[in-house]
């Protein structure tokens, strides 16, 4: 494969928007995605707060549309996993493991986040057998069953809402006395007759046989066992940027990468966009906007590098 001008690592909304903007700016753009393009957005059962797509659509359909749009402008896609990212001279070197190596003068990291686990006994054992991190994927297996949801942010509230359409027995367990989620989402959950909210409560163990059959709950030091058919975990997001460690990039305490307002890092030619960036508001629309800014900055950087900048 010829070396592209711009490699975008990650095919979620940030990466796909960057691909579209980069390709429209006449750069040869390659998006590297290890799974299906869409990233975490694929798990959104109903994306309703992205401007202009009322009454909303599934994260899957939305991601397909973004990918098609980027392809229409000439972006190419490669299914691979970036093992490490380093720079020598003017070129970045991307180690793709069995997929070989790639070089490019500009790179956008848009690798997003992965889900945080609860880290309790039984969670690993029953993952795929009742423990899930994706309501749209696994919810339909538990129609009309008693489902526990863990977490107190936007994801837990959104996904509890979705699950409440499949079963009237949803128990949303949050470790604090109030939700972290946006008020509109939290209010919807609190007034949903299919969702029982248990504040100041933790799931401390998941038990079962062939599948999940119960959870151990702890409230104010008191433990009890309750029947359960499934546990959906939405306890937050962990940035995916380990592969960039050789570059020594600045990050916040959560591991999210720090950039300036043009999405540039301290390494010339390296930009970051979307949920993997230290950003104050993680939303699909924000990720897409950051992707557009990063691609624009990458195009300006390449113009400077090649002496073709507009003066
Ligand atoms: P989040 O906002 O970080 O919330 C994670 C929740 O899980 C928090 O309530 C946290 O409790 C709880 N938690 C963390 N570790 C836990 C543990 N070990 N045991 C029990 N509970 C635990 O994560 P998120 O909800 O996945 O959202 C991630 C980002 O995406 C956010 O910026 C969010 O705004 C955005 N998002 C937006 C939408 C939307 O606009 N519709 C939808 C989904 C996500 P504490 O509150 O005590 O820390």
mmCIF file of C-alpha atoms and ligand atoms in Angstrom:
data_model
loop_
_atom_site.group_PDB
_atom_site.id
_atom_site.type_symbol
_atom_site.label_atom_id
_atom_site.label_comp_id
_atom_site.label_asym_id
_atom_site.label_seq_id
_atom_site.Cartn_x
_atom_site.Cartn_y
_atom_site.Cartn_z
ATOM 1 C CA UNK A 1 0.000 0.000 0.000
ATOM 2 C CA UNK A 2 1.325 3.488 -0.852
ATOM 3 C CA UNK A 3 1.926 5.694 2.155
ATOM 4 C CA UNK A 4 -1.002 8.005 2.898
ATOM 5 C CA UNK A 5 -0.707 11.700 3.806
ATOM 6 C CA UNK A 6 -2.841 11.209 6.877
ATOM 7 C CA UNK A 7 -3.480 8.115 8.964
ATOM 8 C CA UNK A 8 -6.438 8.197 11.316
ATOM 9 C CA UNK A 9 -6.283 5.621 14.067
ATOM 10 C CA UNK A 10 -9.829 4.746 15.116
ATOM 11 C CA UNK A 11 -13.060 4.715 13.152
ATOM 12 C CA UNK A 12 -15.586 6.133 15.609
ATOM 13 C CA UNK A 13 -17.427 9.417 15.003
ATOM 14 C CA UNK A 14 -14.232 11.472 15.554
ATOM 15 C CA UNK A 15 -12.171 9.348 13.176
ATOM 16 C CA UNK A 16 -14.892 9.133 10.523
ATOM 17 C CA UNK A 17 -15.540 12.891 10.571
ATOM 18 C CA UNK A 18 -11.764 13.494 10.365
ATOM 19 C CA UNK A 19 -11.594 11.091 7.405
ATOM 20 C CA UNK A 20 -14.286 12.996 5.566
ATOM 21 C CA UNK A 21 -12.698 16.399 6.218
ATOM 22 C CA UNK A 22 -9.200 15.150 5.427
ATOM 23 C CA UNK A 23 -10.302 13.543 2.157
ATOM 24 C CA UNK A 24 -12.262 16.651 1.161
ATOM 25 C CA UNK A 25 -9.073 18.668 1.758
ATOM 26 C CA UNK A 26 -7.512 16.476 -0.940
ATOM 27 C CA UNK A 27 -5.314 14.441 1.383
ATOM 28 C CA UNK A 28 -4.894 10.736 0.858
ATOM 29 C CA UNK A 29 -6.489 9.408 4.028
ATOM 30 C CA UNK A 30 -6.321 5.969 5.572
ATOM 31 C CA UNK A 31 -8.506 5.035 8.555
ATOM 32 C CA UNK A 32 -7.246 2.128 10.656
ATOM 33 C CA UNK A 33 -9.945 0.454 12.722
ATOM 34 C CA UNK A 34 -9.573 -2.831 14.575
ATOM 35 C CA UNK A 35 -13.298 -3.629 14.714
ATOM 36 C CA UNK A 36 -16.192 -2.306 12.621
ATOM 37 C CA UNK A 37 -16.153 1.459 11.950
ATOM 38 C CA UNK A 38 -18.353 3.231 14.492
ATOM 39 C CA UNK A 39 -16.505 2.544 17.728
ATOM 40 C CA UNK A 40 -18.531 2.961 20.907
ATOM 41 C CA UNK A 41 -21.261 4.674 18.857
ATOM 42 C CA UNK A 42 -22.158 1.240 17.462
ATOM 43 C CA UNK A 43 -23.531 0.374 20.904
ATOM 44 C CA UNK A 44 -25.914 3.336 21.042
ATOM 45 C CA UNK A 45 -29.377 1.862 20.769
ATOM 46 C CA UNK A 46 -31.002 5.165 19.845
ATOM 47 C CA UNK A 47 -28.919 8.240 18.997
ATOM 48 C CA UNK A 48 -31.351 11.060 19.531
ATOM 49 C CA UNK A 49 -29.185 14.066 20.370
ATOM 50 C CA UNK A 50 -27.070 14.429 17.227
ATOM 51 C CA UNK A 51 -28.273 17.589 15.460
ATOM 52 C CA UNK A 52 -30.176 17.124 12.243
ATOM 53 C CA UNK A 53 -31.099 13.442 12.431
ATOM 54 C CA UNK A 54 -34.470 13.646 14.217
ATOM 55 C CA UNK A 55 -36.144 11.411 15.266
ATOM 56 C CA UNK A 56 -32.741 9.739 15.681
ATOM 57 C CA UNK A 57 -31.299 6.459 14.459
ATOM 58 C CA UNK A 58 -29.348 3.505 15.765
ATOM 59 C CA UNK A 59 -25.629 4.005 16.383
ATOM 60 C CA UNK A 60 -25.042 1.288 13.798
ATOM 61 C CA UNK A 61 -26.952 3.100 11.011
ATOM 62 C CA UNK A 62 -25.379 6.407 11.962
ATOM 63 C CA UNK A 63 -21.870 4.918 11.771
ATOM 64 C CA UNK A 64 -22.597 3.291 8.402
ATOM 65 C CA UNK A 65 -23.697 6.687 7.045
ATOM 66 C CA UNK A 66 -20.549 8.394 8.359
ATOM 67 C CA UNK A 67 -18.350 5.719 6.802
ATOM 68 C CA UNK A 68 -20.115 5.926 3.417
ATOM 69 C CA UNK A 69 -19.762 9.700 3.434
ATOM 70 C CA UNK A 70 -15.999 9.478 4.158
ATOM 71 C CA UNK A 71 -15.590 6.886 1.395
ATOM 72 C CA UNK A 72 -17.475 9.087 -1.074
ATOM 73 C CA UNK A 73 -14.736 11.688 -0.616
ATOM 74 C CA UNK A 74 -12.008 9.111 -1.132
ATOM 75 C CA UNK A 75 -11.002 7.948 2.368
ATOM 76 C CA UNK A 76 -9.737 4.359 2.527
ATOM 77 C CA UNK A 77 -10.131 1.883 5.385
ATOM 78 C CA UNK A 78 -7.869 -0.804 6.782
ATOM 79 C CA UNK A 79 -8.857 -3.390 9.395
ATOM 80 C CA UNK A 80 -5.839 -3.659 11.675
ATOM 81 C CA UNK A 81 -4.640 -2.985 15.191
ATOM 82 C CA UNK A 82 -1.942 -0.403 15.773
ATOM 83 C CA UNK A 83 0.555 -1.936 18.196
ATOM 84 C CA UNK A 84 2.755 1.107 18.545
ATOM 85 C CA UNK A 85 3.209 4.582 17.178
ATOM 86 C CA UNK A 86 6.599 6.302 17.000
ATOM 87 C CA UNK A 87 8.184 9.095 15.002
ATOM 88 C CA UNK A 88 11.501 9.243 13.212
ATOM 89 C CA UNK A 89 12.416 12.328 11.198
ATOM 90 C CA UNK A 90 9.316 13.689 9.468
ATOM 91 C CA UNK A 91 7.497 10.360 9.402
ATOM 92 C CA UNK A 92 5.384 8.470 11.912
ATOM 93 C CA UNK A 93 5.907 4.723 12.021
ATOM 94 C CA UNK A 94 2.865 2.605 12.802
ATOM 95 C CA UNK A 95 3.560 -0.967 13.786
ATOM 96 C CA UNK A 96 0.560 -3.085 12.723
ATOM 97 C CA UNK A 97 1.901 -6.375 14.102
ATOM 98 C CA UNK A 98 1.131 -9.138 11.590
ATOM 99 C CA UNK A 99 -0.246 -6.390 9.282
ATOM 100 C CA UNK A 100 3.271 -4.971 8.783
ATOM 101 C CA UNK A 101 4.269 -1.352 9.092
ATOM 102 C CA UNK A 102 2.994 1.949 7.760
ATOM 103 C CA UNK A 103 4.543 5.399 7.508
ATOM 104 C CA UNK A 104 2.808 8.760 7.252
ATOM 105 C CA UNK A 105 3.713 12.407 7.881
ATOM 106 C CA UNK A 106 0.500 13.158 9.834
ATOM 107 C CA UNK A 107 -1.565 11.086 12.244
ATOM 108 C CA UNK A 108 -4.810 11.628 14.125
ATOM 109 C CA UNK A 109 -5.437 9.490 17.195
ATOM 110 C CA UNK A 110 -9.186 8.945 17.489
ATOM 111 C CA UNK A 111 -9.240 5.660 19.361
ATOM 112 C CA UNK A 112 -11.939 6.602 21.859
ATOM 113 C CA UNK A 113 -12.523 4.613 24.975
ATOM 114 C CA UNK A 114 -13.370 1.141 26.074
ATOM 115 C CA UNK A 115 -15.802 0.260 28.859
ATOM 116 C CA UNK A 116 -14.709 0.144 32.497
ATOM 117 C CA UNK A 117 -15.520 -3.089 34.295
ATOM 118 C CA UNK A 118 -17.133 -3.441 37.727
ATOM 119 C CA UNK A 119 -14.267 -5.648 38.904
ATOM 120 C CA UNK A 120 -16.367 -7.923 41.089
ATOM 121 C CA UNK A 121 -16.352 -11.731 41.431
ATOM 122 C CA UNK A 122 -18.414 -13.368 38.685
ATOM 123 C CA UNK A 123 -18.179 -10.471 36.220
ATOM 124 C CA UNK A 124 -15.503 -11.999 33.986
ATOM 125 C CA UNK A 125 -16.887 -15.498 34.350
ATOM 126 C CA UNK A 126 -20.385 -14.517 33.195
ATOM 127 C CA UNK A 127 -19.422 -12.025 30.478
ATOM 128 C CA UNK A 128 -21.337 -13.166 27.413
ATOM 129 C CA UNK A 129 -23.572 -15.364 29.623
ATOM 130 C CA UNK A 130 -25.616 -12.634 31.293
ATOM 131 C CA UNK A 131 -23.036 -9.937 31.955
ATOM 132 C CA UNK A 132 -22.945 -7.415 29.120
ATOM 133 C CA UNK A 133 -21.632 -3.968 28.224
ATOM 134 C CA UNK A 134 -23.997 -3.390 25.268
ATOM 135 C CA UNK A 135 -27.768 -3.139 25.701
ATOM 136 C CA UNK A 136 -28.558 -3.035 21.979
ATOM 137 C CA UNK A 137 -26.471 -6.192 21.381
ATOM 138 C CA UNK A 138 -27.598 -8.358 24.293
ATOM 139 C CA UNK A 139 -30.798 -6.784 25.668
ATOM 140 C CA UNK A 140 -33.119 -8.777 23.377
ATOM 141 C CA UNK A 141 -31.884 -12.051 24.994
ATOM 142 C CA UNK A 142 -33.486 -10.983 28.290
ATOM 143 C CA UNK A 143 -37.009 -9.939 27.303
ATOM 144 C CA UNK A 144 -39.286 -9.644 30.359
ATOM 145 C CA UNK A 145 -36.495 -10.861 32.672
ATOM 146 C CA UNK A 146 -35.117 -9.136 35.751
ATOM 147 C CA UNK A 147 -32.172 -7.067 34.564
ATOM 148 C CA UNK A 148 -29.705 -5.151 36.729
ATOM 149 C CA UNK A 149 -27.945 -2.104 35.325
ATOM 150 C CA UNK A 150 -24.841 -0.711 37.094
ATOM 151 C CA UNK A 151 -23.719 2.927 36.808
ATOM 152 C CA UNK A 152 -24.990 6.446 37.296
ATOM 153 C CA UNK A 153 -23.880 8.350 34.189
ATOM 154 C CA UNK A 154 -25.450 9.084 30.809
ATOM 155 C CA UNK A 155 -24.707 5.594 29.502
ATOM 156 C CA UNK A 156 -26.379 3.794 32.416
ATOM 157 C CA UNK A 157 -29.462 6.042 32.196
ATOM 158 C CA UNK A 158 -29.716 5.869 28.385
ATOM 159 C CA UNK A 159 -29.300 2.115 28.308
ATOM 160 C CA UNK A 160 -31.651 1.486 31.252
ATOM 161 C CA UNK A 161 -34.262 3.425 29.251
ATOM 162 C CA UNK A 162 -33.620 1.208 26.238
ATOM 163 C CA UNK A 163 -33.801 -1.993 28.306
ATOM 164 C CA UNK A 164 -37.068 -0.837 29.890
ATOM 165 C CA UNK A 165 -38.681 -1.286 26.475
ATOM 166 C CA UNK A 166 -37.693 -4.962 26.563
ATOM 167 C CA UNK A 167 -38.542 -5.707 30.176
ATOM 168 C CA UNK A 168 -40.600 -4.035 32.917
ATOM 169 C CA UNK A 169 -38.159 -5.369 35.558
ATOM 170 C CA UNK A 170 -35.108 -3.123 35.333
ATOM 171 C CA UNK A 171 -33.155 -2.357 38.502
ATOM 172 C CA UNK A 172 -30.668 0.495 38.128
ATOM 173 C CA UNK A 173 -28.011 0.358 40.824
ATOM 174 C CA UNK A 174 -25.831 3.399 41.491
ATOM 175 C CA UNK A 175 -23.185 3.722 44.182
ATOM 176 C CA UNK A 176 -24.057 7.330 45.031
ATOM 177 C CA UNK A 177 -27.227 9.121 46.182
ATOM 178 C CA UNK A 178 -27.768 10.984 42.917
ATOM 179 C CA UNK A 179 -27.082 10.493 39.220
ATOM 180 C CA UNK A 180 -24.035 11.855 37.429
ATOM 181 C CA UNK A 181 -26.111 11.787 34.199
ATOM 182 C CA UNK A 182 -27.558 14.896 32.508
ATOM 183 C CA UNK A 183 -30.707 15.958 34.316
ATOM 184 C CA UNK A 184 -33.061 15.312 31.391
ATOM 185 C CA UNK A 185 -31.893 11.697 31.155
ATOM 186 C CA UNK A 186 -31.944 11.185 34.918
ATOM 187 C CA UNK A 187 -35.489 12.570 35.192
ATOM 188 C CA UNK A 188 -36.701 10.243 32.455
ATOM 189 C CA UNK A 189 -35.267 7.264 34.319
ATOM 190 C CA UNK A 190 -36.705 8.349 37.662
ATOM 191 C CA UNK A 191 -40.219 8.643 36.204
ATOM 192 C CA UNK A 192 -40.044 5.363 34.237
ATOM 193 C CA UNK A 193 -42.378 2.803 35.882
ATOM 194 C CA UNK A 194 -40.307 -0.072 34.452
ATOM 195 C CA UNK A 195 -37.111 1.093 36.177
ATOM 196 C CA UNK A 196 -36.494 0.743 39.895
ATOM 197 C CA UNK A 197 -33.604 2.947 41.018
ATOM 198 C CA UNK A 198 -31.448 1.869 43.982
ATOM 199 C CA UNK A 199 -29.122 4.640 45.090
ATOM 200 C CA UNK A 200 -26.161 4.134 47.465
ATOM 201 C CA UNK A 201 -26.015 0.517 46.376
ATOM 202 C CA UNK A 202 -23.292 -1.586 44.769
ATOM 203 C CA UNK A 203 -23.264 -4.941 43.055
ATOM 204 C CA UNK A 204 -20.454 -6.788 44.859
ATOM 205 C CA UNK A 205 -20.794 -10.216 43.268
ATOM 206 C CA UNK A 206 -22.503 -11.901 40.323
ATOM 207 C CA UNK A 207 -23.549 -15.540 40.726
ATOM 208 C CA UNK A 208 -25.006 -18.200 38.489
ATOM 209 C CA UNK A 209 -24.606 -21.526 36.742
ATOM 210 C CA UNK A 210 -25.050 -21.719 32.973
ATOM 211 C CA UNK A 211 -25.943 -18.015 33.088
ATOM 212 C CA UNK A 212 -26.429 -15.303 35.682
ATOM 213 C CA UNK A 213 -28.976 -16.225 38.363
ATOM 214 C CA UNK A 214 -28.391 -13.671 41.146
ATOM 215 C CA UNK A 215 -26.418 -10.669 42.342
ATOM 216 C CA UNK A 216 -25.114 -9.742 45.771
ATOM 217 C CA UNK A 217 -26.050 -6.158 46.589
ATOM 218 C CA UNK A 218 -24.540 -3.995 49.288
ATOM 219 C CA UNK A 219 -26.351 -0.965 50.714
ATOM 220 C CA UNK A 220 -24.965 0.821 53.777
ATOM 221 C CA UNK A 221 -22.843 -2.183 54.783
ATOM 222 C CA UNK A 222 -25.785 -4.598 54.466
ATOM 223 C CA UNK A 223 -25.499 -7.441 51.971
ATOM 224 C CA UNK A 224 -28.303 -9.396 50.351
ATOM 225 C CA UNK A 225 -28.763 -11.733 47.395
ATOM 226 C CA UNK A 226 -31.385 -11.032 44.723
ATOM 227 C CA UNK A 227 -32.493 -12.983 41.677
ATOM 228 C CA UNK A 228 -31.196 -11.621 38.384
ATOM 229 C CA UNK A 229 -31.057 -12.832 34.788
ATOM 230 C CA UNK A 230 -28.596 -10.273 33.485
ATOM 231 C CA UNK A 231 -26.254 -7.504 34.582
ATOM 232 C CA UNK A 232 -25.498 -4.629 32.215
ATOM 233 C CA UNK A 233 -22.434 -2.639 33.254
ATOM 234 C CA UNK A 234 -22.109 1.054 32.308
ATOM 235 C CA UNK A 235 -19.529 2.320 34.755
ATOM 236 C CA UNK A 236 -17.571 4.634 32.516
ATOM 237 C CA UNK A 237 -14.972 4.869 29.851
ATOM 238 C CA UNK A 238 -11.232 4.141 29.774
ATOM 239 C CA UNK A 239 -9.148 5.916 27.070
ATOM 240 C CA UNK A 240 -7.300 3.702 24.592
ATOM 241 C CA UNK A 241 -3.905 5.261 23.948
ATOM 242 C CA UNK A 242 -1.333 2.765 25.247
ATOM 243 C CA UNK A 243 0.078 2.217 21.745
ATOM 244 C CA UNK A 244 1.248 5.861 21.707
ATOM 245 C CA UNK A 245 3.339 5.489 24.893
ATOM 246 C CA UNK A 246 6.679 5.721 22.985
ATOM 247 C CA UNK A 247 5.815 9.354 22.150
ATOM 248 C CA UNK A 248 5.443 10.388 25.813
ATOM 249 C CA UNK A 249 2.291 12.439 25.170
ATOM 250 C CA UNK A 250 0.783 14.656 27.872
ATOM 251 C CA UNK A 251 -2.290 13.106 29.510
ATOM 252 C CA UNK A 252 -4.620 13.902 32.393
ATOM 253 C CA UNK A 253 -5.046 11.713 35.485
ATOM 254 C CA UNK A 254 -7.598 9.545 33.644
ATOM 255 C CA UNK A 255 -5.107 8.890 30.819
ATOM 256 C CA UNK A 256 -6.925 11.119 28.267
ATOM 257 C CA UNK A 257 -4.517 12.877 25.878
ATOM 258 C CA UNK A 258 -4.083 16.628 26.130
ATOM 259 C CA UNK A 259 -4.012 18.873 23.035
ATOM 260 C CA UNK A 260 -4.276 22.553 22.219
ATOM 261 C CA UNK A 261 -7.483 23.926 20.700
ATOM 262 C CA UNK A 262 -6.398 22.894 17.193
ATOM 263 C CA UNK A 263 -6.268 19.271 18.500
ATOM 264 C CA UNK A 264 -2.468 19.318 18.143
ATOM 265 C CA UNK A 265 -0.167 17.502 20.555
ATOM 266 C CA UNK A 266 3.401 18.587 21.330
ATOM 267 C CA UNK A 267 4.595 16.173 18.603
ATOM 268 C CA UNK A 268 4.470 17.948 15.217
ATOM 269 C CA UNK A 269 1.982 16.268 12.888
ATOM 270 C CA UNK A 270 0.186 14.354 15.633
ATOM 271 C CA UNK A 271 -3.397 15.299 16.493
ATOM 272 C CA UNK A 272 -6.026 13.818 18.826
ATOM 273 C CA UNK A 273 -9.820 13.928 18.567
ATOM 274 C CA UNK A 274 -12.857 12.465 20.316
ATOM 275 C CA UNK A 275 -13.300 10.616 23.592
ATOM 276 C CA UNK A 276 -9.613 9.660 23.924
ATOM 277 C CA UNK A 277 -8.852 13.391 24.244
ATOM 278 C CA UNK A 278 -9.168 15.262 27.537
ATOM 279 C CA UNK A 279 -12.491 16.853 26.641
ATOM 280 C CA UNK A 280 -15.071 18.448 28.929
ATOM 281 C CA UNK A 281 -18.180 16.988 27.250
ATOM 282 C CA UNK A 282 -18.173 13.524 25.704
ATOM 283 C CA UNK A 283 -20.829 13.532 23.017
ATOM 284 C CA UNK A 284 -20.983 12.123 19.507
ATOM 285 C CA UNK A 285 -21.434 15.624 18.101
ATOM 286 C CA UNK A 286 -18.385 16.883 20.013
ATOM 287 C CA UNK A 287 -16.272 13.951 18.816
ATOM 288 C CA UNK A 288 -17.288 14.590 15.198
ATOM 289 C CA UNK A 289 -16.526 18.309 15.582
ATOM 290 C CA UNK A 290 -13.110 17.572 17.061
ATOM 291 C CA UNK A 291 -12.429 15.181 14.171
ATOM 292 C CA UNK A 292 -13.155 17.958 11.673
ATOM 293 C CA UNK A 293 -10.828 20.376 13.519
ATOM 294 C CA UNK A 294 -8.058 17.765 13.735
ATOM 295 C CA UNK A 295 -8.268 17.018 9.991
ATOM 296 C CA UNK A 296 -8.160 20.737 9.169
ATOM 297 C CA UNK A 297 -5.099 21.167 11.414
ATOM 298 C CA UNK A 298 -3.432 18.150 9.822
ATOM 299 C CA UNK A 299 -3.994 19.638 6.347
ATOM 300 C CA UNK A 300 -2.440 22.962 7.440
ATOM 301 C CA UNK A 301 0.479 21.094 9.008
ATOM 302 C CA UNK A 302 1.147 19.167 5.775
ATOM 303 C CA UNK A 303 1.001 22.386 3.744
ATOM 304 C CA UNK A 304 3.669 23.896 6.004
ATOM 305 C CA UNK A 305 5.777 20.738 5.832
ATOM 306 C CA UNK A 306 5.652 20.689 2.026
ATOM 307 C CA UNK A 307 6.068 24.437 1.569
ATOM 308 C CA UNK A 308 2.630 24.797 -0.027
ATOM 309 C CA UNK A 309 1.019 26.873 2.732
ATOM 310 C CA UNK A 310 -1.133 29.824 1.666
ATOM 311 C CA UNK A 311 0.624 33.091 2.564
HETATM 312 P P1 LIG B 1 -19.426 8.316 33.323
HETATM 313 O O1 LIG B 1 -20.097 9.579 33.002
HETATM 314 O O2 LIG B 1 -17.982 8.332 33.726
HETATM 315 O O3 LIG B 1 -20.272 7.576 34.457
HETATM 316 C C1 LIG B 1 -19.836 6.359 34.997
HETATM 317 C C2 LIG B 1 -20.727 6.021 36.153
HETATM 318 O O4 LIG B 1 -20.359 4.750 36.670
HETATM 319 C C3 LIG B 1 -20.598 7.034 37.311
HETATM 320 O O5 LIG B 1 -21.864 7.320 37.819
HETATM 321 C C4 LIG B 1 -19.713 6.305 38.307
HETATM 322 O O6 LIG B 1 -20.023 6.604 39.634
HETATM 323 C C5 LIG B 1 -20.089 4.852 38.069
HETATM 324 N N1 LIG B 1 -18.975 3.965 38.396
HETATM 325 C C6 LIG B 1 -17.670 4.054 37.993
HETATM 326 N N2 LIG B 1 -16.962 3.016 38.487
HETATM 327 C C7 LIG B 1 -17.816 2.266 39.205
HETATM 328 C C8 LIG B 1 -17.675 1.072 39.935
HETATM 329 N N3 LIG B 1 -16.508 0.425 40.037
HETATM 330 N N4 LIG B 1 -18.759 0.582 40.571
HETATM 331 C C9 LIG B 1 -19.955 1.219 40.480
HETATM 332 N N5 LIG B 1 -20.163 2.343 39.775
HETATM 333 C C10 LIG B 1 -19.104 2.859 39.147
HETATM 334 O O7 LIG B 1 -19.472 7.264 32.095
HETATM 335 P P2 LIG B 1 -20.615 7.021 30.987
HETATM 336 O O8 LIG B 1 -21.963 7.106 31.540
HETATM 337 O O9 LIG B 1 -20.183 5.769 30.292
HETATM 338 O O10 LIG B 1 -20.391 8.213 29.989
HETATM 339 C C11 LIG B 1 -19.087 8.401 29.372
HETATM 340 C C12 LIG B 1 -19.118 9.717 28.620
HETATM 341 O O11 LIG B 1 -19.973 9.602 27.481
HETATM 342 C C13 LIG B 1 -19.672 10.844 29.464
HETATM 343 O O12 LIG B 1 -18.929 11.998 29.191
HETATM 344 C C14 LIG B 1 -21.109 10.992 28.990
HETATM 345 O O13 LIG B 1 -21.620 12.306 29.123
HETATM 346 C C15 LIG B 1 -21.015 10.572 27.522
HETATM 347 N N6 LIG B 1 -22.303 9.970 27.065
HETATM 348 C C16 LIG B 1 -23.292 10.801 26.601
HETATM 349 C C17 LIG B 1 -24.528 10.265 26.221
HETATM 350 C C18 LIG B 1 -25.637 11.151 25.722
HETATM 351 O O14 LIG B 1 -25.463 12.336 25.560
HETATM 352 N N7 LIG B 1 -26.826 10.641 25.480
HETATM 353 C C19 LIG B 1 -24.742 8.890 26.322
HETATM 354 C C20 LIG B 1 -23.719 8.076 26.800
HETATM 355 C C21 LIG B 1 -22.506 8.637 27.198
HETATM 356 P P3 LIG B 1 -19.667 8.046 40.268
HETATM 357 O O15 LIG B 1 -20.705 8.972 39.753
HETATM 358 O O16 LIG B 1 -19.718 7.767 41.727
HETATM 359 O O17 LIG B 1 -18.289 8.355 39.790
#
